[in-house]
XYZ file of C-alpha atoms in Angstrom:
261
model
C 41.765 -0.066 -3.829
C 43.030 2.330 -0.753
C 41.007 5.396 -0.390
C 42.332 8.556 -0.779
C 42.995 11.054 1.774
C 40.167 13.045 0.375
C 37.739 11.178 0.092
C 38.095 10.627 4.591
C 38.626 13.836 4.716
C 35.169 14.033 3.157
C 33.207 11.490 4.872
C 34.499 12.689 8.381
C 32.815 16.330 7.187
C 29.785 14.613 5.520
C 29.461 13.694 8.749
C 29.633 16.726 11.251
C 27.296 18.552 8.169
C 25.037 16.437 8.756
C 25.221 16.328 12.643
C 24.709 20.491 11.743
C 21.752 20.290 9.746
C 20.079 17.836 12.486
C 20.734 20.593 14.746
C 19.564 23.201 13.004
C 23.836 25.040 13.178
C 23.288 27.130 9.913
C 26.376 28.428 11.544
C 28.550 24.853 11.674
C 26.347 23.871 8.568
C 27.528 26.297 6.366
C 31.406 26.030 7.603
C 30.997 22.347 6.476
C 29.724 22.880 3.463
C 32.275 25.462 2.524
C 34.864 22.662 3.608
C 33.127 20.595 1.109
C 33.180 22.693 -1.773
C 36.680 23.142 -1.191
C 37.472 19.072 -1.488
C 34.923 19.879 -4.832
C 34.144 15.897 -3.850
C 30.889 14.678 -5.882
C 27.969 13.966 -2.426
C 24.676 12.127 -2.645
C 22.702 13.627 -0.293
C 19.515 11.430 0.649
C 16.746 12.470 3.225
C 15.703 10.498 5.708
C 11.854 8.866 5.157
C 9.344 10.033 7.192
C 7.236 7.758 9.359
C 3.646 8.693 8.407
C 0.534 7.406 10.828
C -1.880 6.010 8.260
C -5.926 4.849 9.094
C -7.478 1.697 7.593
C -10.958 1.448 7.363
C -12.176 -2.173 7.596
C -15.237 -3.070 5.978
C -17.075 -6.586 6.500
C -19.563 -9.108 4.898
C -20.333 -6.348 2.831
C -20.872 -3.428 5.144
C -18.938 -0.487 6.861
C -17.573 -2.030 10.389
C -17.109 1.714 11.648
C -13.564 -0.127 12.988
C -10.449 1.540 12.868
C -7.371 0.769 13.207
C -3.918 3.689 12.393
C -0.806 1.953 11.780
C 2.609 3.589 11.697
C 4.375 3.278 7.839
C 6.558 5.138 5.516
C 5.562 6.136 1.616
C 8.333 3.549 0.704
C 6.315 0.565 2.158
C 5.153 -1.893 -0.047
C 1.674 -4.092 0.329
C 3.490 -7.068 0.645
C 4.950 -5.277 4.250
C 1.404 -3.545 5.024
C -0.683 -7.139 4.855
C 2.185 -8.917 7.183
C 2.423 -5.440 9.641
C -0.869 -5.428 9.699
C -1.372 -9.385 10.591
C 1.249 -9.140 12.930
C -1.130 -6.188 14.720
C -3.880 -6.792 13.994
C -4.019 -11.176 14.246
C -5.944 -10.878 10.689
C -4.509 -13.593 8.633
C -3.065 -12.177 5.380
C -5.329 -14.502 2.616
C -8.349 -12.666 4.794
C -7.121 -9.247 3.446
C -8.348 -7.214 0.107
C -6.776 -3.799 0.355
C -8.482 -1.150 -1.404
C -7.059 1.533 -3.192
C -8.060 4.159 -5.481
C -11.255 1.581 -6.476
C -8.381 -0.947 -7.272
C -8.330 -4.632 -5.500
C -5.679 -6.237 -4.148
C -2.912 -3.550 -5.784
C 0.205 -5.846 -6.496
C 2.500 -6.771 -3.297
C 5.506 -5.162 -4.707
C 3.261 -1.497 -5.053
C 4.578 0.905 -2.646
C 1.665 3.084 -1.123
C 3.884 6.657 -3.024
C 2.677 4.829 -6.085
C -0.529 5.605 -4.885
C -0.441 9.021 -3.332
C 0.268 7.797 -0.074
C 2.698 10.252 1.835
C 1.156 12.268 4.287
C -0.364 11.413 7.733
C -4.007 10.515 7.971
C -4.424 9.183 4.428
C -6.950 6.569 4.848
C -7.172 2.523 3.334
C -9.612 0.467 3.193
C -9.520 -3.264 4.187
C -12.120 -5.887 3.076
C -12.324 -9.024 5.229
C -12.727 -12.141 4.448
C -14.498 -14.732 6.297
C -11.897 -16.413 8.865
C -10.313 -19.723 6.987
C -8.631 -22.119 8.798
C -4.939 -21.169 8.301
C -1.531 -22.017 10.001
C -0.292 -20.140 12.619
C 3.055 -19.631 10.429
C 0.808 -17.475 7.538
C 0.262 -14.791 10.221
C 3.836 -13.495 10.133
C 6.684 -14.578 8.242
C 8.157 -10.968 7.647
C 10.667 -9.293 10.201
C 11.430 -5.996 10.598
C 14.683 -5.489 13.066
C 13.091 -7.536 14.877
C 9.421 -6.296 15.542
C 7.253 -8.529 13.463
C 8.357 -12.243 14.131
C 6.831 -14.799 13.200
C 3.261 -16.489 15.849
C 4.122 -13.380 17.737
C 0.737 -12.290 19.579
C -1.022 -9.081 18.423
C -0.140 -5.691 20.195
C -4.084 -4.343 18.955
C -7.396 -6.491 17.832
C -8.444 -4.940 15.359
C -12.261 -4.200 16.766
C -10.579 -2.113 18.484
C -9.130 1.824 17.505
C -5.963 2.453 18.276
C -5.068 5.867 19.234
C -1.373 7.750 18.524
C -0.261 10.784 19.155
C 2.159 12.733 16.888
C 4.814 13.467 20.415
C 4.671 9.348 20.604
C 7.037 8.920 17.057
C 10.496 8.823 16.946
C 11.980 12.009 14.895
C 13.407 11.337 11.839
C 16.745 9.419 11.579
C 19.388 12.120 10.204
C 20.438 12.766 7.577
C 23.275 10.507 6.100
C 26.174 11.912 3.293
C 28.401 9.800 1.587
C 30.608 10.525 -0.914
C 29.459 8.825 -3.989
C 30.599 5.593 -5.919
C 31.467 5.847 -9.362
C 27.943 5.702 -10.846
C 26.394 2.626 -12.982
C 26.114 3.196 -16.496
C 22.778 4.542 -18.276
C 20.462 2.183 -19.143
C 19.507 2.085 -23.087
C 16.149 3.560 -23.525
C 13.711 1.766 -24.370
C 10.148 2.481 -26.496
C 7.166 2.977 -24.108
C 5.007 0.639 -24.549
C 1.636 1.396 -25.659
C -0.907 1.542 -22.645
C -4.284 -0.322 -23.250
C -7.703 1.584 -22.466
C -8.994 0.191 -19.388
C -12.484 -0.176 -19.825
C -15.399 1.422 -17.776
C -17.158 0.520 -14.555
C -19.575 1.003 -12.088
C -17.490 2.049 -7.998
C -19.770 -0.566 -5.665
C -21.495 1.849 -3.824
C -20.737 -0.387 -0.147
C -17.254 -1.238 -0.694
C -16.166 1.316 -3.886
C -14.661 -1.798 -5.677
C -15.220 -0.912 -9.665
C -16.949 -3.895 -11.165
C -17.399 -4.813 -14.783
C -20.363 -3.183 -16.282
C -22.444 -5.777 -17.000
C -21.556 -7.324 -13.686
C -25.799 -7.052 -11.639
C -23.982 -7.039 -8.301
C -20.796 -5.997 -6.817
C -17.510 -8.992 -7.232
C -16.425 -8.644 -3.727
C -19.719 -7.722 -1.315
C -22.641 -8.934 -3.269
C -23.921 -5.372 -3.348
C -26.605 -5.065 -6.029
C -25.709 -2.439 -9.119
C -27.175 1.137 -9.248
C -30.363 1.539 -11.192
C -29.027 4.975 -12.279
C -25.970 3.008 -13.891
C -26.089 2.746 -17.769
C -24.286 0.460 -20.132
C -22.135 2.251 -22.554
C -23.880 2.212 -25.732
C -20.462 1.420 -27.415
C -19.106 -1.167 -25.144
C -19.059 -4.196 -25.447
C -18.341 -7.323 -22.956
C -15.910 -9.152 -21.861
C -14.702 -12.685 -22.389
C -15.326 -12.926 -18.234
C -18.468 -10.367 -18.427
C -19.564 -13.008 -21.405
C -19.104 -15.972 -19.437
C -20.652 -14.370 -16.292
C -23.757 -14.103 -19.016
C -23.842 -17.333 -20.648
C -23.900 -19.239 -17.108
C -26.403 -16.896 -15.578
C -29.230 -17.408 -18.599
C -28.394 -20.993 -18.836
C -29.326 -21.647 -14.893
C -31.824 -19.211 -15.231
C -33.864 -22.328 -18.202
C -32.831 -24.494 -15.932
C -35.352 -22.691 -12.979
C -38.108 -22.717 -15.582
C -37.525 -25.967 -17.351
C -38.110 -27.003 -13.575
C -41.734 -25.425 -12.702
C -42.787 -26.075 -16.287
């Protein structure tokens, strides 16, 4: 299918308009915008994605290590990409990483930082490191982004050190790219939203901030005891997971009593 002359001209004007906006040339930007308006060509204007500096606070063995790592990400970075980036940067295997965001442990790999409101500099993520296990080297980093992270690549920063990054070292964002759009896809058929189940009450661990089920006497992640001031709601019913945990605990206590009798 041949491209019309108007589309070709619109593409050239889009490039000129983008450059004028990037350099702050208001007069040129107004001129090219008027030409685009004359062509009446629909446009998609998408700003370049902004890089953000995220601070990673590291916990290990149920304690705050007071070690921090600063890493460059974008709001659209997924947690899968974050795991591979941190693995390549600090030589920490993916199976040891447990990320905690907004009292939720291990968000889905496909979730983005923006989903949890992480879209600006100096946002803090909590990383809980499990004990080291023998893991093949190829599991350290198998994700690649423009050749910056490759399998078995040496780490550029151990997590025991604090990485200092200045804003002036960050590259300027890419210029805005404007293109004449293709025909829009058909609109999806709306479906009724599913009812969202009400989450059970939980108590927050004072050490690692993980939200635990009410009947758990200690933190599922780090083993810290449940605060004595926490009271289980009177109308709360234990989940199957809690019921099994309490049954196992009762059997263990009974076995200990028999040994002492």
